[in-house]
Short mmCIF file of C-alpha atoms and ligand atoms in Angstrom, two decimals:
data_model
loop_
_atom_site.label_atom_id
_atom_site.label_comp_id
_atom_site.label_asym_id
_atom_site.label_seq_id
_atom_site.Cartn_x
_atom_site.Cartn_y
_atom_site.Cartn_z
CA UNK U 1349 128.39 -34.64 17.01
CA UNK U 1350 130.68 -34.33 14.03
CA UNK U 1351 133.03 -37.20 12.63
CA UNK U 1352 136.66 -37.10 11.08
CA UNK U 1353 138.67 -39.29 9.04
CA UNK U 1354 142.33 -39.12 8.09
CA UNK U 1355 143.73 -40.54 4.92
CA UNK U 1356 147.44 -40.76 5.22
CA UNK U 1357 150.04 -41.46 2.55
CA UNK U 1358 154.00 -41.93 2.97
CA UNK U 1359 156.40 -42.05 5.66
CA UNK U 1360 156.30 -42.52 9.37
CA UNK U 1361 156.58 -38.63 9.66
CA UNK U 1362 153.45 -38.33 7.97
CA UNK U 1363 151.87 -41.16 10.22
CA UNK U 1364 152.80 -39.35 13.39
CA UNK U 1365 151.58 -36.03 12.05
CA UNK U 1366 148.29 -37.73 11.35
CA UNK U 1367 148.26 -39.02 15.08
CA UNK U 1368 148.94 -35.28 16.08
CA UNK U 1369 146.08 -34.25 13.98
CA UNK U 1370 143.67 -36.88 15.40
CA UNK U 1371 144.77 -35.45 19.01
CA UNK U 1372 143.77 -31.97 17.92
CA UNK U 1373 140.49 -33.01 16.25
CA UNK U 1374 139.51 -35.08 19.22
CA UNK U 1375 140.04 -32.19 21.60
CA UNK U 1376 137.79 -30.13 19.39
CA UNK U 1377 135.17 -32.83 19.80
CA UNK U 1378 135.39 -34.61 16.71
CA UNK U 1379 134.77 -38.53 16.76
CA UNK U 1380 136.79 -40.83 14.71
CA UNK U 1381 135.32 -42.60 11.66
CA UNK U 1382 137.03 -45.22 9.71
CA UNK U 1383 135.20 -44.52 6.43
CA UNK U 1384 136.35 -41.16 4.99
CA UNK U 1385 133.20 -41.14 2.82
CA UNK U 1386 130.95 -40.98 5.84
CA UNK U 1387 132.97 -38.39 7.89
CA UNK U 1388 132.25 -34.76 8.20
CA UNK U 1389 135.65 -33.68 8.14
CA UNK U 1390 138.30 -35.25 6.11
CA UNK U 1391 142.07 -34.70 6.33
CA UNK U 1392 144.36 -35.86 3.32
CA UNK U 1393 148.00 -36.05 4.62
CA UNK U 1394 149.87 -36.35 1.48
CA UNK U 1395 153.42 -37.62 0.27
CA UNK U 1396 155.18 -36.33 -2.84
CA UNK U 1397 158.46 -38.65 -2.64
CA UNK U 1398 157.67 -40.88 -5.57
CA UNK U 1399 155.73 -42.15 -8.37
CA UNK U 1400 152.65 -40.66 -10.11
CA UNK U 1401 151.88 -39.02 -6.80
CA UNK U 1402 150.34 -35.78 -8.47
CA UNK U 1403 147.93 -37.71 -10.50
CA UNK U 1404 146.61 -40.11 -7.80
CA UNK U 1405 146.28 -36.92 -5.54
CA UNK U 1406 144.40 -34.84 -7.88
CA UNK U 1407 142.16 -37.92 -8.49
CA UNK U 1408 141.14 -38.63 -4.86
CA UNK U 1409 140.84 -34.84 -4.29
CA UNK U 1410 138.21 -34.68 -7.34
CA UNK U 1411 136.19 -37.45 -5.93
CA UNK U 1412 135.66 -35.57 -2.54
CA UNK U 1413 133.89 -32.76 -4.37
CA UNK U 1414 130.53 -34.62 -4.36
CA UNK U 1415 130.76 -34.89 -0.66
CA UNK U 1416 130.41 -31.00 -0.57
CA UNK U 1417 126.95 -31.80 -2.42
CA UNK U 1418 125.53 -34.50 -0.03
CA UNK U 1419 126.76 -32.85 3.25
CA UNK U 1420 126.78 -29.05 3.21
CA UNK U 1421 128.87 -29.30 6.59
CA UNK U 1422 131.25 -31.35 5.06
CA UNK U 1423 134.98 -30.10 5.29
CA UNK U 1424 138.14 -31.01 3.28
CA UNK U 1425 141.62 -30.41 4.48
CA UNK U 1426 144.77 -30.94 2.65
CA UNK U 1427 148.15 -31.20 4.26
CA UNK U 1428 151.58 -33.18 4.05
CA UNK U 1429 154.21 -32.59 1.62
CA UNK U 1430 152.07 -32.12 -1.66
CA UNK U 1431 150.97 -28.66 -0.75
CA UNK U 1432 154.48 -27.38 0.06
CA UNK U 1433 155.29 -27.47 -3.59
CA UNK U 1434 154.30 -24.08 -5.19
CA UNK U 1435 152.98 -25.68 -8.50
CA UNK U 1436 150.63 -27.84 -6.47
CA UNK U 1437 149.13 -25.30 -4.06
CA UNK U 1438 148.53 -23.18 -7.44
CA UNK U 1439 146.65 -26.05 -8.92
CA UNK U 1440 144.67 -26.59 -5.65
CA UNK U 1441 143.66 -22.78 -5.88
CA UNK U 1442 142.77 -22.97 -9.65
CA UNK U 1443 140.98 -26.20 -10.14
CA UNK U 1444 139.95 -27.33 -6.48
CA UNK U 1445 139.40 -23.90 -4.87
CA UNK U 1446 136.36 -25.66 -3.06
CA UNK U 1447 138.96 -27.41 -0.80
CA UNK U 1448 138.29 -25.77 2.67
CA UNK U 1449 141.65 -25.94 4.37
CA UNK U 1450 145.06 -26.40 3.10
CA UNK U 1451 148.13 -26.47 5.64
CA UNK U 1452 151.58 -27.15 5.40
CA UNK U 1453 154.00 -29.71 7.02
CA UNK U 1454 155.14 -26.84 9.41
CA UNK U 1455 151.66 -25.46 10.35
CA UNK U 1456 150.14 -28.61 11.87
CA UNK U 1457 149.60 -26.85 15.40
CA UNK U 1458 147.39 -24.23 13.40
CA UNK U 1459 144.61 -26.61 12.41
CA UNK U 1460 142.12 -26.00 15.27
CA UNK U 1461 142.37 -22.24 14.50
CA UNK U 1462 142.12 -22.88 10.79
CA UNK U 1463 138.95 -24.80 11.27
CA UNK U 1464 137.30 -22.23 13.49
CA UNK U 1465 138.25 -19.45 11.00
CA UNK U 1466 136.72 -21.50 8.25
CA UNK U 1467 133.40 -21.71 10.18
CA UNK U 1468 133.37 -18.31 11.44
CA UNK U 1469 134.29 -16.49 8.35
CA UNK U 1470 133.35 -18.73 5.54
CA UNK U 1471 136.49 -17.97 3.79
CA UNK U 1472 138.73 -20.86 2.65
CA UNK U 1473 142.00 -21.28 4.72
CA UNK U 1474 145.46 -21.39 3.28
CA UNK U 1475 148.61 -21.86 5.54
CA UNK U 1476 151.90 -22.77 3.92
CA UNK U 1477 155.20 -21.65 5.26
CA UNK U 1478 158.64 -22.74 4.09
CA UNK U 1479 160.82 -22.43 7.43
CA UNK U 1480 158.97 -21.99 10.55
CA UNK U 1481 161.37 -21.83 13.37
CA UNK U 1482 158.91 -22.70 16.17
CA UNK U 1483 158.87 -26.38 17.05
CA UNK U 1484 155.28 -26.94 18.27
CA UNK U 1485 155.81 -30.69 19.38
CA UNK U 1486 155.54 -30.43 23.00
CA UNK U 1487 152.09 -29.09 22.86
CA UNK U 1488 150.94 -32.12 20.95
CA UNK U 1489 148.55 -34.87 22.31
CA UNK U 1490 148.75 -37.44 19.71
CA UNK U 1491 146.26 -40.42 19.07
CA UNK U 1492 148.42 -43.50 18.96
CA UNK U 1493 147.83 -46.37 16.69
CA UNK U 1494 148.99 -48.65 19.50
CA UNK U 1495 148.80 -48.13 23.04
CA UNK U 1496 152.23 -49.84 23.64
CA UNK U 1497 154.12 -48.11 20.93
CA UNK U 1498 154.96 -44.76 20.09
CA UNK U 1499 156.42 -42.80 17.35
CA UNK U 1500 158.57 -39.65 18.54
CA UNK U 1501 159.90 -36.89 16.40
CA UNK U 1502 163.54 -35.73 17.27
CA UNK U 1503 164.24 -33.68 14.25
CA UNK U 1504 162.09 -32.10 11.55
CA UNK U 1505 163.04 -31.43 7.96
CA UNK U 1506 166.37 -32.29 5.99
CA UNK U 1507 169.56 -30.34 5.01
CA UNK U 1508 170.87 -33.20 2.92
CA UNK U 1509 169.66 -32.20 -0.48
CA UNK U 1510 170.05 -35.61 -2.09
CA UNK U 1511 169.73 -34.61 -5.77
CA UNK U 1512 166.47 -36.89 -6.15
CA UNK U 1513 164.80 -35.95 -3.22
CA UNK U 1514 161.94 -33.56 -2.65
CA UNK U 1515 161.97 -33.51 1.10
CA UNK U 1516 164.30 -30.83 1.86
CA UNK U 1517 161.88 -28.63 -0.28
CA UNK U 1518 158.70 -29.98 1.66
CA UNK U 1519 159.77 -30.22 5.04
CA UNK U 1520 162.27 -27.30 5.20
CA UNK U 1521 165.43 -27.00 7.16
CA UNK U 1522 166.68 -29.42 9.72
CA UNK U 1523 165.48 -28.61 13.44
CA UNK U 1524 166.40 -30.89 16.43
CA UNK U 1525 164.30 -30.63 19.40
CA UNK U 1526 165.92 -30.44 22.89
CA UNK U 1527 167.16 -33.53 24.39
CA UNK U 1528 165.21 -32.74 27.51
CA UNK U 1529 161.96 -32.20 25.60
CA UNK U 1530 162.17 -35.60 23.78
CA UNK U 1531 163.13 -37.35 27.23
CA UNK U 1532 160.15 -35.49 28.78
CA UNK U 1533 157.73 -36.73 26.33
CA UNK U 1534 159.00 -40.49 26.68
CA UNK U 1535 159.01 -40.57 30.22
CA UNK U 1536 155.15 -39.49 29.90
CA UNK U 1537 154.68 -42.06 27.33
CA UNK U 1538 156.30 -44.67 29.70
CA UNK U 1539 153.99 -43.65 32.30
CA UNK U 1540 151.07 -44.11 29.87
CA UNK U 1541 151.99 -47.77 29.19
CA UNK U 1542 154.32 -47.38 26.18
CA UNK U 1543 157.10 -49.88 26.08
CA UNK U 1544 158.57 -49.13 22.58
CA UNK U 1545 159.44 -45.88 21.19
CA UNK U 1546 160.48 -45.09 17.58
CA UNK U 1547 162.69 -41.97 17.35
CA UNK U 1548 161.91 -40.27 14.11
CA UNK U 1549 164.15 -38.05 11.85
CA UNK U 1550 164.86 -37.71 8.06
CA UNK U 1551 168.40 -38.19 9.24
CA UNK U 1552 168.38 -39.12 12.90
CA UNK U 1553 172.43 -38.95 12.85
CA UNK U 1554 172.70 -35.24 12.36
CA UNK U 1555 170.70 -34.66 15.42
CA UNK U 1556 172.27 -31.81 17.53
CA UNK U 1557 170.35 -29.78 19.84
CA UNK U 1558 171.09 -26.47 20.93
CA UNK U 1559 172.87 -27.68 24.05
CA UNK U 1560 175.25 -29.54 22.03
CA UNK U 1561 173.76 -33.10 22.63
CA UNK U 1562 174.14 -35.51 19.83
CA UNK U 1563 172.08 -38.46 18.58
CA UNK U 1564 174.15 -40.83 20.83
CA UNK U 1565 173.69 -38.68 23.86
CA UNK U 1566 170.05 -38.93 23.27
CA UNK U 1567 169.83 -42.79 22.97
CA UNK U 1568 171.69 -43.13 26.08
CA UNK U 1569 169.25 -40.73 27.80
CA UNK U 1570 166.33 -42.57 26.54
CA UNK U 1571 167.99 -45.86 27.42
CA UNK U 1572 167.64 -44.72 31.33
CA UNK U 1573 163.88 -44.26 31.18
CA UNK U 1574 162.07 -46.79 33.37
CA UNK U 1575 159.20 -48.49 31.64
CA UNK U 1576 160.50 -48.37 28.08
CA UNK U 1577 161.94 -51.76 27.06
CA UNK U 1578 162.76 -51.06 23.48
CA UNK U 1579 164.26 -48.15 21.27
CA UNK U 1580 164.30 -48.06 17.71
CA UNK U 1581 165.13 -45.11 15.30
CA UNK U 1582 164.55 -44.20 11.58
CA UNK U 1583 166.39 -42.95 9.46
CA UNK U 1584 170.08 -43.35 9.47
CA UNK U 1585 172.44 -41.62 7.01
CA UNK U 1586 175.71 -43.20 6.44
CA UNK U 1587 177.38 -39.98 5.97
CA UNK U 1588 176.58 -38.81 9.39
CA UNK U 1589 176.48 -42.13 11.46
CA UNK U 1590 179.21 -41.75 14.47
CA UNK U 1591 181.14 -44.36 16.01
CA UNK U 1592 179.76 -43.32 19.37
CA UNK U 1593 176.14 -44.03 17.89
CA UNK U 1594 177.22 -47.51 16.76
CA UNK U 1595 178.69 -48.36 20.18
CA UNK U 1596 175.27 -47.67 21.57
CA UNK U 1597 174.24 -51.00 20.24
CA UNK U 1598 176.63 -52.64 22.84
CA UNK U 1599 176.03 -50.20 25.54
CA UNK U 1600 172.29 -49.48 25.59
CA UNK U 1601 170.56 -52.54 26.73
CA UNK U 1602 167.26 -51.17 25.37
CA UNK U 1603 168.39 -50.24 21.91
CA UNK U 1604 167.09 -52.57 19.46
CA UNK U 1605 169.36 -54.58 17.01
CA UNK U 1606 168.06 -53.26 14.05
CA UNK U 1607 169.11 -50.53 11.61
CA UNK U 1608 167.51 -48.96 8.50
CA UNK U 1609 170.61 -47.75 6.53
CA UNK U 1610 169.55 -46.49 3.15
CA UNK U 1611 172.33 -47.22 0.60
CA UNK U 1612 170.59 -45.99 -2.56
CA UNK U 1613 173.21 -47.27 -4.88
CA UNK U 1614 176.34 -49.46 -4.79
CA UNK U 1615 178.10 -47.28 -7.48
CA UNK U 1616 180.55 -44.51 -6.32
CA UNK U 1617 179.79 -42.57 -9.42
CA UNK U 1618 175.95 -42.75 -8.77
CA UNK U 1619 176.47 -42.02 -5.13
CA UNK U 1620 178.42 -38.81 -5.91
CA UNK U 1621 175.67 -37.63 -8.37
CA UNK U 1622 173.06 -38.43 -5.71
CA UNK U 1623 175.06 -36.22 -3.43
CA UNK U 1624 175.16 -38.61 -0.67
CA UNK U 1625 178.59 -38.10 0.59
CA UNK U 1626 180.06 -41.79 1.18
CA UNK U 1627 181.40 -44.18 -1.10
CA UNK U 1628 180.71 -48.11 -1.28
CA UNK U 1629 183.96 -48.77 0.72
CA UNK U 1630 182.93 -46.38 3.60
CA UNK U 1631 179.43 -47.95 3.66
CA UNK U 1632 180.78 -51.65 3.89
CA UNK U 1633 183.19 -50.17 6.66
CA UNK U 1634 180.12 -49.09 8.36
CA UNK U 1635 178.17 -52.03 8.19
CA UNK U 1636 181.31 -54.01 9.34
CA UNK U 1637 181.49 -52.06 12.40
CA UNK U 1638 177.85 -52.26 13.27
CA UNK U 1639 178.33 -56.02 13.11
CA UNK U 1640 181.17 -55.88 15.26
CA UNK U 1641 178.97 -54.42 17.93
CA UNK U 1642 175.87 -56.11 17.37
CA UNK U 1643 176.55 -59.44 15.74
CA UNK U 1644 172.81 -60.25 15.62
CA UNK U 1645 171.52 -57.11 13.98
CA UNK U 1646 169.30 -56.88 11.31
CA UNK U 1647 169.90 -54.40 8.51
CA UNK U 1648 167.31 -53.05 5.97
CA UNK U 1649 167.91 -50.46 3.25
CA UNK U 1650 166.37 -48.35 0.52
CA UNK U 1651 167.53 -48.59 -3.11
CA UNK U 1652 166.85 -46.58 -6.09
CA UNK U 1653 167.35 -47.96 -9.55
CA UNK U 1654 167.42 -46.04 -12.78
CA UNK U 1655 168.95 -42.81 -11.48
CA UNK U 1656 169.99 -40.52 -14.36
CA UNK U 1657 173.11 -41.91 -15.91
CA UNK U 1658 172.97 -45.18 -14.21
CA UNK U 1659 174.92 -47.74 -16.50
CA UNK U 1660 174.72 -51.49 -16.35
CA UNK U 1661 178.04 -51.67 -14.54
CA UNK U 1662 176.49 -49.06 -11.96
CA UNK U 1663 173.56 -51.23 -11.36
CA UNK U 1664 175.68 -54.35 -11.00
CA UNK U 1665 177.69 -52.64 -8.39
CA UNK U 1666 174.25 -52.18 -6.27
CA UNK U 1667 173.67 -55.81 -6.93
CA UNK U 1668 177.16 -56.52 -5.57
CA UNK U 1669 176.77 -54.44 -2.53
CA UNK U 1670 173.52 -56.06 -1.67
CA UNK U 1671 175.01 -59.53 -1.79
CA UNK U 1672 177.83 -58.37 0.19
CA UNK U 1673 175.66 -56.83 2.96
CA UNK U 1674 173.03 -59.57 2.80
CA UNK U 1675 170.26 -57.09 3.86
CA UNK U 1676 167.22 -58.65 5.79
CA UNK U 1677 165.07 -56.51 3.74
CA UNK U 1678 165.01 -53.66 1.38
CA UNK U 1679 162.82 -51.10 -0.09
CA UNK U 1680 163.43 -50.94 -3.62
CA UNK U 1681 162.32 -47.89 -5.73
CA UNK U 1682 162.35 -47.11 -9.57
CA UNK U 1683 163.89 -43.40 -9.77
CA UNK U 1684 161.21 -41.01 -10.17
CA UNK U 1685 162.03 -37.35 -11.40
CA UNK U 1686 160.63 -34.98 -8.74
CA UNK U 1687 160.27 -31.46 -10.23
CA UNK U 1688 162.28 -28.94 -8.53
CA UNK U 1689 165.07 -31.25 -7.61
CA UNK U 1690 168.54 -31.18 -9.19
CA UNK U 1691 168.30 -34.84 -10.65
CA UNK U 1692 165.23 -34.04 -12.66
CA UNK U 1693 167.28 -31.85 -14.88
CA UNK U 1694 169.93 -34.44 -15.58
CA UNK U 1695 170.07 -35.14 -18.91
CA UNK U 1696 170.67 -38.85 -19.14
CA UNK U 1697 167.30 -40.08 -17.74
CA UNK U 1698 166.98 -43.99 -18.16
CA UNK U 1699 164.15 -45.35 -20.24
CA UNK U 1700 161.16 -47.06 -18.37
CA UNK U 1701 161.64 -50.47 -19.77
CA UNK U 1702 165.58 -50.30 -18.66
CA UNK U 1703 164.36 -49.31 -15.09
CA UNK U 1704 161.58 -52.13 -14.93
CA UNK U 1705 164.30 -54.92 -15.96
CA UNK U 1706 166.60 -53.81 -13.36
CA UNK U 1707 164.19 -53.35 -10.76
CA UNK U 1708 162.78 -57.00 -11.29
CA UNK U 1709 166.19 -58.21 -11.00
CA UNK U 1710 167.11 -56.24 -7.93
CA UNK U 1711 163.86 -57.53 -6.24
CA UNK U 1712 164.38 -61.11 -7.21
CA UNK U 1713 167.90 -60.87 -5.51
CA UNK U 1714 166.67 -59.02 -2.54
CA UNK U 1715 163.63 -61.29 -1.96
CA UNK U 1716 166.03 -64.49 -2.15
CA UNK U 1717 168.44 -62.96 0.45
CA UNK U 1718 165.41 -62.19 2.70
CA UNK U 1719 164.27 -65.60 2.66
CA UNK U 1720 167.53 -67.12 3.18
CA UNK U 1721 167.92 -64.62 6.19
CA UNK U 1722 164.77 -65.56 7.53
CA UNK U 1723 165.15 -69.31 7.47
CA UNK U 1724 167.97 -69.03 9.77
CA UNK U 1725 165.27 -68.41 12.32
CA UNK U 1726 163.42 -71.65 11.96
CA UNK U 1727 163.40 -73.73 15.29
CA UNK U 1728 164.62 -70.70 17.20
CA UNK U 1729 162.68 -69.11 20.22
CA UNK U 1730 162.40 -65.28 19.77
CA UNK U 1731 161.08 -62.55 21.79
CA UNK U 1732 158.00 -60.77 20.09
CA UNK U 1733 156.37 -57.67 21.31
CA UNK U 1734 152.85 -58.49 20.53
CA UNK U 1735 150.80 -55.66 18.56
CA UNK U 1736 147.40 -57.72 18.81
CA UNK U 1737 145.44 -60.36 16.78
CA UNK U 1738 146.27 -60.56 13.25
CA UNK U 1739 144.08 -59.58 10.61
CA UNK U 1740 143.62 -63.15 9.34
CA UNK U 1741 142.37 -65.31 12.08
CA UNK U 1742 141.19 -65.02 15.77
CA UNK U 1743 143.83 -67.07 17.61
CA UNK U 1744 146.69 -65.67 15.65
CA UNK U 1745 148.55 -62.66 16.69
CA UNK U 1746 151.38 -60.49 15.21
CA UNK U 1747 154.12 -58.75 16.32
CA UNK U 1748 157.83 -57.76 15.95
CA UNK U 1749 161.14 -59.14 17.21
CA UNK U 1750 163.88 -56.84 18.30
CA UNK U 1751 165.23 -57.13 14.89
CA UNK U 1752 162.03 -55.92 13.62
CA UNK U 1753 160.99 -58.98 11.99
CA UNK U 1754 157.16 -59.43 11.48
CA UNK U 1755 155.95 -62.59 13.19
CA UNK U 1756 152.38 -64.13 13.05
CA UNK U 1757 151.87 -66.49 15.85
CA UNK U 1758 149.35 -68.57 17.81
CA UNK U 1759 148.61 -68.42 21.42
CA UNK U 1760 146.01 -69.65 23.94
CA UNK U 1761 145.89 -66.20 25.52
CA UNK U 1762 143.13 -63.70 24.78
CA UNK U 1763 143.88 -60.57 23.01
CA UNK U 1764 143.48 -58.40 26.12
CA UNK U 1765 146.10 -60.51 27.93
CA UNK U 1766 148.71 -60.77 25.14
CA UNK U 1767 148.56 -57.13 23.26
CA UNK U 1768 151.20 -54.95 24.54
CA UNK U 1769 153.16 -58.00 25.92
CA UNK U 1770 156.68 -59.38 25.19
CA UNK U 1771 156.30 -63.07 24.69
CA UNK U 1772 158.61 -65.86 23.55
CA UNK U 1773 157.64 -67.43 20.33
CA UNK U 1774 158.94 -70.68 18.65
CA UNK U 1775 159.59 -70.13 14.75
CA UNK U 1776 158.15 -72.89 12.94
CA UNK U 1777 157.67 -71.53 9.43
CA UNK U 1778 159.69 -68.78 7.51
CA UNK U 1779 158.54 -66.86 4.49
CA UNK U 1780 160.16 -63.97 2.56
CA UNK U 1781 158.40 -61.14 4.56
CA UNK U 1782 157.39 -62.78 7.82
CA UNK U 1783 157.92 -65.67 10.34
CA UNK U 1784 155.42 -67.92 11.97
CA UNK U 1785 155.21 -69.61 15.13
CA UNK U 1786 153.75 -70.48 18.35
CA UNK U 1787 153.87 -68.99 21.91
CA UNK U 1788 155.97 -71.08 24.25
CA UNK U 1789 155.78 -70.52 27.91
N1 5AD S 1805 162.61 -41.46 -6.72
C1 5AD S 1805 162.80 -42.73 -6.33
N2 5AD S 1805 162.82 -42.95 -4.95
C2 5AD S 1805 163.13 -41.97 -4.13
N3 5AD S 1805 163.23 -41.96 -2.84
C3 5AD S 1805 163.48 -40.64 -2.45
N4 5AD S 1805 163.22 -39.96 -3.55
C4 5AD S 1805 163.22 -40.60 -4.53
C5 5AD S 1805 162.86 -40.29 -6.11
N5 5AD S 1805 162.64 -39.20 -6.52
C6 5AD S 1805 163.57 -42.97 -1.96
C7 5AD S 1805 164.86 -43.08 -1.28
C8 5AD S 1805 164.50 -42.99 0.03
C9 5AD S 1805 163.05 -43.43 0.40
C10 5AD S 1805 162.38 -42.81 1.54
O1 5AD S 1805 162.57 -42.88 -0.81
O2 5AD S 1805 165.39 -44.28 -1.28
O3 5AD S 1805 165.45 -43.41 0.93
FE1 SF4 S 1806 165.72 -37.03 1.16
FE2 SF4 S 1806 168.44 -37.41 1.23
FE3 SF4 S 1806 167.05 -35.99 3.08
FE4 SF4 S 1806 166.58 -38.72 3.05
S1 SF4 S 1806 168.61 -37.71 3.64
S2 SF4 S 1806 165.02 -37.13 3.12
S3 SF4 S 1806 166.68 -38.90 0.96
S4 SF4 S 1806 167.29 -35.38 1.07
#
């Protein structure tokens, strides 16, 4: 029996792609192996959104060459956002031509056929396309990370072209799945014991299927599915979020009171240069409206510091908006020029030391706010969907609140009895990134 291992970098789209890839490999008879250095087939599912992604990627790629020597059957497959960039695929073909299979973000369903062709013909396989109109999601049988939670794609690709972002180039134009196909998939998941679904799209708010259904229509339809207790989604875009969607926080009982609403910057000038199509006033209006419909909602965000041309005043506007919104959590990034994006050509790039100083100031502020917000939970009893035992100790479990707060808690129950269940937890300790407590019955 041959074994497979998948190394996944990046976002939840990539995570879900890896679940689909695992499903296809298991259908071919491959058995999962945790350690990539012991597997017969390795898939590297790559990300190119930030940082020294290229260097790290080629470094890891190079290390796999020795696997070919020790195991003549060994097969290396590379997929995800990296090889969608022409200069990267060129490099792979030139310097790492021993890589067996390279397939793009829109060719995932072809993997079984590529493996077969590789074995039968002995030829290396390359399958990269830019805009595949066919959505193959309904044919997938993902191997889920948790039995009780599932990731569900609702849109693919992105049409926003924020000037810093590589995603529209690596994942192609936006396509929405039919509402009825998404509902059908979630009905099957519910029958299989799934209680929580995370609806995925680069910009869920621009979801529109060919029958005219909107994202709000989709949430309402999923809210009707028996067996599903929690609905989440990721990622929202302040430009496209609709009043009808926001109203779902009140009208749809299963919709979790949590939203990830990337602001990116608090400065109107920077937001314009980022091509975000909203200003700070509009953003704050949206936050107000969301809080009116769901006063207990938790809000997280993404922020980029050091975008080309960002002045001290611009940066202070970012600090200011963060203080006003008081985010529960924030993902903060130092701007990283991505070749092929408009912002990479902007002349006024910010020096590294300035970026790092601003980054540290922002993180300090955000962490302080997160801690303050978490302190409000002390002594409260919250509902937690238990994911299983926490890594550290056997009688400790972890899970998430409706608002997506990570909770580590103790319980007398066995893991089989508690994993996948929603339990009441009294919060006894609060930290910056998590809460601690004990199950109360
Ligand atoms: N540099 C830094 N951060 C980036 N992001 C996307 N592209 C870049 C980039 N070039 C961040 C954005 C986005 C998140 C997923 O990654 O904040 O919301
Ligand atoms: Fe990138 Fe903007 Fe699309 Fe998000 S919305 S994937 S940041 S282009």
